[in-house]
GROMACS .gro file of C-alpha atoms in nm:
model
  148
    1UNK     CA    1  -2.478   2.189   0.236
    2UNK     CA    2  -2.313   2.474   0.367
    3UNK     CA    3  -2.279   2.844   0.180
    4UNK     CA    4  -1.962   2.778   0.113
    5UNK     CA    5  -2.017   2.452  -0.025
    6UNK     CA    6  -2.325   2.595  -0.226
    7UNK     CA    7  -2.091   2.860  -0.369
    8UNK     CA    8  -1.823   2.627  -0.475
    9UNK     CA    9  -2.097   2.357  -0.633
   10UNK     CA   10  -2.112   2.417  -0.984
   11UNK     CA   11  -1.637   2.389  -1.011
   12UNK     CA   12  -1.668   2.040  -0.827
   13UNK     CA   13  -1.526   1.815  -1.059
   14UNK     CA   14  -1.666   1.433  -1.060
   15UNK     CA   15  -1.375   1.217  -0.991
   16UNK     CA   16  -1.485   0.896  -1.061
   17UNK     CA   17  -1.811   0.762  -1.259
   18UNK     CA   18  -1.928   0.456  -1.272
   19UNK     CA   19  -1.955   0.399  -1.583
   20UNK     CA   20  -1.596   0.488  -1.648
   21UNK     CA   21  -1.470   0.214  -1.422
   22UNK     CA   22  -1.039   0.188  -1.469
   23UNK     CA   23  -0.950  -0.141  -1.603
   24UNK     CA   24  -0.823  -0.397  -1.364
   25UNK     CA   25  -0.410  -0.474  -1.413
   26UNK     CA   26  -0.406  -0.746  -1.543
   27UNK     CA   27  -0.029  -0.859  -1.271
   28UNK     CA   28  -0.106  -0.739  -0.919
   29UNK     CA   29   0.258  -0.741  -0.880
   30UNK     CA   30   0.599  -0.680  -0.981
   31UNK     CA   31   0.681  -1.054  -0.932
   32UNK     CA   32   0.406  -1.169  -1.075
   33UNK     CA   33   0.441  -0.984  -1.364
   34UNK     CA   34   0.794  -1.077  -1.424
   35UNK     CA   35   0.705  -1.481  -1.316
   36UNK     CA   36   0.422  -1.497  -1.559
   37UNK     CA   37   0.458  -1.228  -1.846
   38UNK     CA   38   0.867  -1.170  -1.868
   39UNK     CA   39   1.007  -1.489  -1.804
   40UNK     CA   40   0.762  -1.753  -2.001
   41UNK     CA   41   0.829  -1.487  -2.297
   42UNK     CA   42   1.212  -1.417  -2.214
   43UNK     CA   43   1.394  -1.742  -2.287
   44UNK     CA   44   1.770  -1.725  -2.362
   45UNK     CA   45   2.056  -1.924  -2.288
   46UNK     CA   46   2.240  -1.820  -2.006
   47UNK     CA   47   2.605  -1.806  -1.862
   48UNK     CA   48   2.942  -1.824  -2.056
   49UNK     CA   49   3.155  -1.532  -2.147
   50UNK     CA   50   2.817  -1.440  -2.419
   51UNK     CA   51   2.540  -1.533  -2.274
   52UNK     CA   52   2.311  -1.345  -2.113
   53UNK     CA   53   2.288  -1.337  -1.737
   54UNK     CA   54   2.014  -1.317  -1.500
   55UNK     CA   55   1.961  -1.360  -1.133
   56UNK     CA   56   1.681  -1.563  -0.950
   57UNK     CA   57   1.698  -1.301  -0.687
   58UNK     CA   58   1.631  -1.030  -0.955
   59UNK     CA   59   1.501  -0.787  -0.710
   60UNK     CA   60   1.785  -0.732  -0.475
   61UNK     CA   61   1.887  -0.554  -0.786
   62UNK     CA   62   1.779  -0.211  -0.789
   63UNK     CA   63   1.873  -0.140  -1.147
   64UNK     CA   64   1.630  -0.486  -1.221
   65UNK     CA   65   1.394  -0.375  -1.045
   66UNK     CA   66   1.352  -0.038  -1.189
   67UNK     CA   67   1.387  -0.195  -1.528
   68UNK     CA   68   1.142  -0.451  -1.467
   69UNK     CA   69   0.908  -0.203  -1.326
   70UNK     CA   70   0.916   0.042  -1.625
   71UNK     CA   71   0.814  -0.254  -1.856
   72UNK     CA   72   0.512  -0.376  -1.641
   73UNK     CA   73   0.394  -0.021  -1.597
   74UNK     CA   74   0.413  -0.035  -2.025
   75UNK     CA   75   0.283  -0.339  -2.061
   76UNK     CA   76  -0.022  -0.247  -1.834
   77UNK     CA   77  -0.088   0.081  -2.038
   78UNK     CA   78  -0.013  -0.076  -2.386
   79UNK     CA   79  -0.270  -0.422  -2.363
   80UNK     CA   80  -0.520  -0.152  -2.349
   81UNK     CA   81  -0.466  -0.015  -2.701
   82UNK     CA   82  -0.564  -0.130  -3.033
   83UNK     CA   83  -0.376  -0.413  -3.238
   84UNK     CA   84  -0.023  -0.364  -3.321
   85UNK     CA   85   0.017  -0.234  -2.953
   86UNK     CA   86   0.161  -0.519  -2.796
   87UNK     CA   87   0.422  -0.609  -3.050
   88UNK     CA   88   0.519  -0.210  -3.011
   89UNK     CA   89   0.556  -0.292  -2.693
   90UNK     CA   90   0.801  -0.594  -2.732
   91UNK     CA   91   1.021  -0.363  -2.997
   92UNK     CA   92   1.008  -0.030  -2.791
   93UNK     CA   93   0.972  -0.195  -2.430
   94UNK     CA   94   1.067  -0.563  -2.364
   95UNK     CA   95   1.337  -0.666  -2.625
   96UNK     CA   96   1.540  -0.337  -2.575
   97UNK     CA   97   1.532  -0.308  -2.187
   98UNK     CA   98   1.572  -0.714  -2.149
   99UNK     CA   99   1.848  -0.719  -2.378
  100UNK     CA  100   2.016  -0.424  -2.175
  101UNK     CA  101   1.899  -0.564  -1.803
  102UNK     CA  102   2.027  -0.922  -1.917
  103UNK     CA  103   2.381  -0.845  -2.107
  104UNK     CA  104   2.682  -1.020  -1.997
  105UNK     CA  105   2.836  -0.688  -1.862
  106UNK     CA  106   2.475  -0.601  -1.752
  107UNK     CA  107   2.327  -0.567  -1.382
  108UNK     CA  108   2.355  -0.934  -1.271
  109UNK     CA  109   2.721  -0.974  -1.428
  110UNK     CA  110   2.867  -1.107  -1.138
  111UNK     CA  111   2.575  -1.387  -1.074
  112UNK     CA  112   2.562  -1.697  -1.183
  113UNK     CA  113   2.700  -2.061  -1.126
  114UNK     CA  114   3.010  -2.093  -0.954
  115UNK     CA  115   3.277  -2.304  -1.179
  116UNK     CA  116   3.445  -2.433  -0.858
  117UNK     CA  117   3.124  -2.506  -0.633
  118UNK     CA  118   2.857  -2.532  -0.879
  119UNK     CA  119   2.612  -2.317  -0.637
  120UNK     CA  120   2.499  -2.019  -0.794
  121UNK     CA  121   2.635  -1.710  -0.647
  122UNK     CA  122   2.464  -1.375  -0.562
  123UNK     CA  123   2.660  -1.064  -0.598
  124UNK     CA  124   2.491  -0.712  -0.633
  125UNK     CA  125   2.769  -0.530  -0.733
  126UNK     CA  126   2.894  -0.178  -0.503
  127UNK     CA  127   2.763   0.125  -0.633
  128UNK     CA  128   3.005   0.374  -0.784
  129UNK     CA  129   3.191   0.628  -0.602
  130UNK     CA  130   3.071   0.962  -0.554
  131UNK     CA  131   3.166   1.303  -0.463
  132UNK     CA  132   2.945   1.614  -0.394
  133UNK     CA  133   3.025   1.916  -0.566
  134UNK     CA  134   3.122   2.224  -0.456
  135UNK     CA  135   2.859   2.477  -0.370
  136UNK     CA  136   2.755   2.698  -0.591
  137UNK     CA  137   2.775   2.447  -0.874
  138UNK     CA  138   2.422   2.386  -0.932
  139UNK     CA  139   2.076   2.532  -0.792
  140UNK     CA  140   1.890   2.297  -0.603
  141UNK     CA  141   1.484   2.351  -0.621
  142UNK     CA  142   1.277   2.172  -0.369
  143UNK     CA  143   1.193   1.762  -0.472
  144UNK     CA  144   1.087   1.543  -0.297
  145UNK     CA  145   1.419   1.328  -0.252
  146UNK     CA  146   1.467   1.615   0.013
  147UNK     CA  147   1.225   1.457   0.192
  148UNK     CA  148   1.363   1.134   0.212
   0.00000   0.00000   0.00000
């Protein structure tokens, strides 16, 4: 060990122990998460003028898919904790954010069956206009979108 080292010994902080081992997820994935926890839990008829909507290709959908995350991040966090955590969970997390993701004006509004065809159409719908405003309007501090 070097001086340096020596002199620094007693601020090192242990990072991981093994007897604090973090719990394993229990969806390795966004998809599986929303194939095995959301949808088997999330069943509501779909289509007409007020049903809900949803899209089998959910996650060309950014809005979905940042939805979808949010609630498996929750859900991961929240199984953890005592009883009445997971129905917490479906009042605060699912039922809210699937009722919002999945309304008939919602992000997959323009999927669905086609009347005329009968194949089911994929639309993900053009993101709004936007202008930049003048400068001076707002101070910028450094993020890390700048890096992007």
């Amino acid at each position: 060990m070097s001086r340096d080292e020596e002199q620094y010994r007693d601020r090192l902080v242990v990072v991981s122990d093994s007897s604090e081992r973090a719990p394993v997820i229990a969806y390795g994935s966004l998809p599986q998460f929303v194939e095995r926890c959301i949808l088997p839990n999330w069943r509501h008829e779909t289509g007409g003028n007020d049903g809900a909507r949803w899209c089998p290709r959910w996650w060309a959908h950014s809005e979905a898919i940042s939805v979808l995350d949010g609630l498996w991040e929750s859900f991961e966090v929240m199984r953890l904790e005592p009883i009445p955590a997971m129905s917490l969970w479906r009042r605060d997390h699912l039922y809210p954010h699937m009722a919002h993701l999945t309304r008939p004006d919602g992000t997959f509004w323009q999927c669905g069956l086609d009347k005329r065809t009968r194949e089911f159409k994929h639309v993900v719908p053009d993101m709004w206009p936007v202008e930049q405003p003048p400068p001076g309007v707002f101070t910028a501090e450094p993020s890390l979108a700048d890096q992007v």
